[in-house]
Amino acid sequence: MQKKSAPKASRSGKDLTPSPVPAAPPSPPAAPAAPAAPAAPAALDRWDVAILAALQADARLTNTDLAARIGLSAAPTWRRVKWLEAQGYISGYRAELDRRKIGLGVLAFVRIDAERNNAEATRALEAAIRALPEVVACHYISGAGTFELQVMCTDLDAYARWSMETLFKLPNVKDLHTSFSLGEVKAGAALPLAHLRPGP
């Protein structure tokens, strides 16, 4: 067994073993990294646009039929549809009903003039409008008026009763102006997608 050597001593008898080097003081903690900038949304390519166009025309297509329609295999088509849903390009799927078949013969366009144009009053009126099932669309508008509503009722008498019992009781309503549709030239059309298609 190898013996450990004794510490060296000088002629004066002092220990000459080197002293341990003191440890360096701990470095201060690094500053937290700046948060990464959010990634820009990926541009849609021709396959994505083709999927959107096909599903707008027929949302009941199976994935196999959709893949055949756009000329892509089934697996990447399914992944692209799921990505379009996750990114919010596809917000839902629903049936489009014929309003006349279900007895909604009157389509009215109602312009509402608000009594007070401040944030609290406007939010109260917005909430009241959203709660009305007869209102199928509502927009802020420029020019005269504050809101433009699209309202569906069974007939003119039903609309007259509904407007007196409901519309005039909405909060902060100053005045109403109503026009009636005499016939639909175009309704429920697909959204235009030509601006999304890549150039040649």
XYZ file of C-alpha atoms in Angstrom:
200
model
C 0.000 0.000 0.000
C 1.332 3.410 -0.984
C 1.925 5.730 1.926
C 0.853 9.345 1.811
C 3.777 11.742 1.884
C 4.009 14.039 4.852
C 3.636 17.755 4.237
C 6.850 19.453 3.284
C 8.531 21.714 5.845
C 11.044 24.486 5.391
C 14.350 24.571 7.155
C 12.707 26.898 9.644
C 10.148 24.196 10.383
C 7.170 25.914 8.709
C 4.673 23.947 6.631
C 5.200 24.646 2.892
C 2.004 22.960 1.675
C 0.233 25.483 -0.677
C -2.896 27.046 0.798
C -6.180 26.352 -1.009
C -7.247 29.099 -3.441
C -10.407 30.811 -2.152
C -13.500 30.218 -4.294
C -14.625 33.091 -6.533
C -17.734 34.880 -5.300
C -20.937 33.746 -7.039
C -21.797 35.790 -10.110
C -24.995 37.808 -9.935
C -28.055 36.122 -11.486
C -28.518 36.820 -15.157
C -31.239 39.233 -16.136
C -34.373 37.492 -17.393
C -34.510 37.166 -21.144
C -36.865 39.476 -22.984
C -40.052 37.710 -24.067
C -39.977 36.557 -27.639
C -42.044 38.545 -30.075
C -45.235 36.726 -31.128
C -44.817 34.892 -34.377
C -46.522 36.428 -37.355
C -49.462 34.381 -38.645
C -48.437 32.046 -41.406
C -49.634 33.008 -44.859
C -52.239 30.791 -46.439
C -51.065 28.808 -49.439
C -53.139 27.587 -52.349
C -54.121 24.375 -50.543
C -55.462 26.301 -47.548
C -57.454 28.644 -49.777
C -58.816 25.673 -51.734
C -59.959 24.063 -48.485
C -61.736 27.252 -47.378
C -63.465 27.590 -50.736
C -64.582 23.953 -50.774
C -65.927 24.016 -47.208
C -67.776 27.281 -47.818
C -69.514 25.605 -50.755
C -70.260 22.389 -48.835
C -69.289 22.085 -45.165
C -70.570 18.491 -45.050
C -67.743 17.148 -47.208
C -65.935 14.212 -45.658
C -62.180 14.528 -45.366
C -61.792 12.001 -48.190
C -64.117 13.967 -50.478
C -62.449 17.238 -49.504
C -59.015 15.824 -50.298
C -60.222 14.628 -53.699
C -61.865 17.996 -54.371
C -58.657 19.977 -53.787
C -56.236 17.386 -55.203
C -54.340 16.560 -52.013
C -53.994 13.319 -50.076
C -56.232 12.707 -47.058
C -53.726 13.011 -44.188
C -52.318 16.472 -45.022
C -55.823 17.670 -45.853
C -57.013 16.668 -42.366
C -54.027 18.378 -40.729
C -54.640 21.557 -42.699
C -58.320 21.649 -41.748
C -57.438 21.246 -38.072
C -54.842 24.025 -38.361
C -57.345 26.355 -40.048
C -59.801 25.650 -37.227
C -57.180 26.207 -34.508
C -56.055 29.483 -36.074
C -59.640 30.777 -36.273
C -59.947 30.884 -40.062
C -62.808 28.393 -39.726
C -64.982 29.573 -36.851
C -67.706 26.929 -37.053
C -70.016 24.792 -39.157
C -73.751 25.330 -39.367
C -76.778 24.607 -41.518
C -78.174 27.437 -43.649
C -81.953 27.560 -43.302
C -84.517 28.975 -45.693
C -86.257 31.600 -43.553
C -89.464 31.461 -45.592
C -89.744 27.685 -45.172
C -89.729 28.152 -41.395
C -92.259 30.986 -41.475
C -90.023 34.064 -41.188
C -91.549 36.096 -44.009
C -90.347 39.562 -42.939
C -86.772 40.818 -43.043
C -86.426 44.330 -41.610
C -83.446 46.676 -41.554
C -83.641 48.813 -38.427
C -81.437 51.838 -37.800
C -81.177 52.762 -34.137
C -80.252 56.252 -32.979
C -78.755 56.055 -29.488
C -79.773 58.558 -26.814
C -76.314 58.901 -25.233
C -73.116 58.027 -27.039
C -70.878 57.094 -24.124
C -69.138 53.810 -23.358
C -71.399 52.621 -20.541
C -74.629 53.395 -22.378
C -73.365 51.820 -25.586
C -72.324 48.598 -23.808
C -75.759 48.346 -22.183
C -77.452 48.715 -25.565
C -75.093 46.195 -27.183
C -75.856 43.612 -24.486
C -79.592 44.118 -24.900
C -79.369 43.721 -28.684
C -77.299 40.532 -28.444
C -79.981 38.971 -26.247
C -82.697 39.329 -28.925
C -83.057 36.183 -31.071
C -85.025 38.113 -33.704
C -81.921 40.209 -34.433
C -79.777 38.078 -36.741
C -77.095 40.731 -37.405
C -76.069 44.075 -35.936
C -73.426 46.559 -37.086
C -72.071 49.890 -35.997
C -72.643 52.277 -38.887
C -71.198 55.570 -40.021
C -73.300 58.620 -40.765
C -76.752 58.972 -39.252
C -77.630 56.477 -36.544
C -75.570 54.254 -34.299
C -76.552 50.652 -35.122
C -78.022 48.864 -38.130
C -80.001 45.728 -37.236
C -81.293 42.913 -39.413
C -84.473 41.571 -37.867
C -86.610 38.589 -38.878
C -90.275 38.119 -37.948
C -93.154 36.046 -39.214
C -95.175 38.930 -40.703
C -95.710 42.701 -40.483
C -98.126 42.447 -37.574
C -95.619 40.394 -35.627
C -92.901 42.930 -36.366
C -95.117 45.822 -35.267
C -95.874 44.124 -31.946
C -92.244 43.159 -31.418
C -90.952 46.653 -32.130
C -93.403 48.264 -29.695
C -92.894 45.682 -26.946
C -89.135 45.170 -27.371
C -87.261 47.647 -29.562
C -88.666 50.800 -28.016
C -87.893 49.430 -24.561
C -84.200 48.931 -25.261
C -81.962 51.114 -23.082
C -80.763 54.449 -24.499
C -82.782 54.284 -27.733
C -83.685 57.705 -29.085
C -85.302 56.820 -32.406
C -85.871 53.946 -34.834
C -85.977 53.910 -38.628
C -87.182 50.725 -40.326
C -87.003 49.536 -43.937
C -88.363 46.212 -45.184
C -86.869 43.840 -47.721
C -89.085 43.428 -50.770
C -87.015 40.572 -52.148
C -83.571 39.046 -51.803
C -81.220 39.391 -54.743
C -78.298 37.737 -52.960
C -78.031 36.289 -49.455
C -75.838 33.843 -47.572
C -73.044 34.111 -50.122
C -69.592 32.673 -49.511
C -66.878 35.116 -48.523
C -64.576 36.215 -51.381
C -61.163 34.527 -51.297
C -59.478 35.747 -54.494
C -57.253 38.163 -52.553
C -55.783 35.207 -50.615
C -54.694 33.208 -53.629
C -50.962 33.442 -54.365
C -50.032 35.327 -57.496
C -48.711 33.591 -60.610
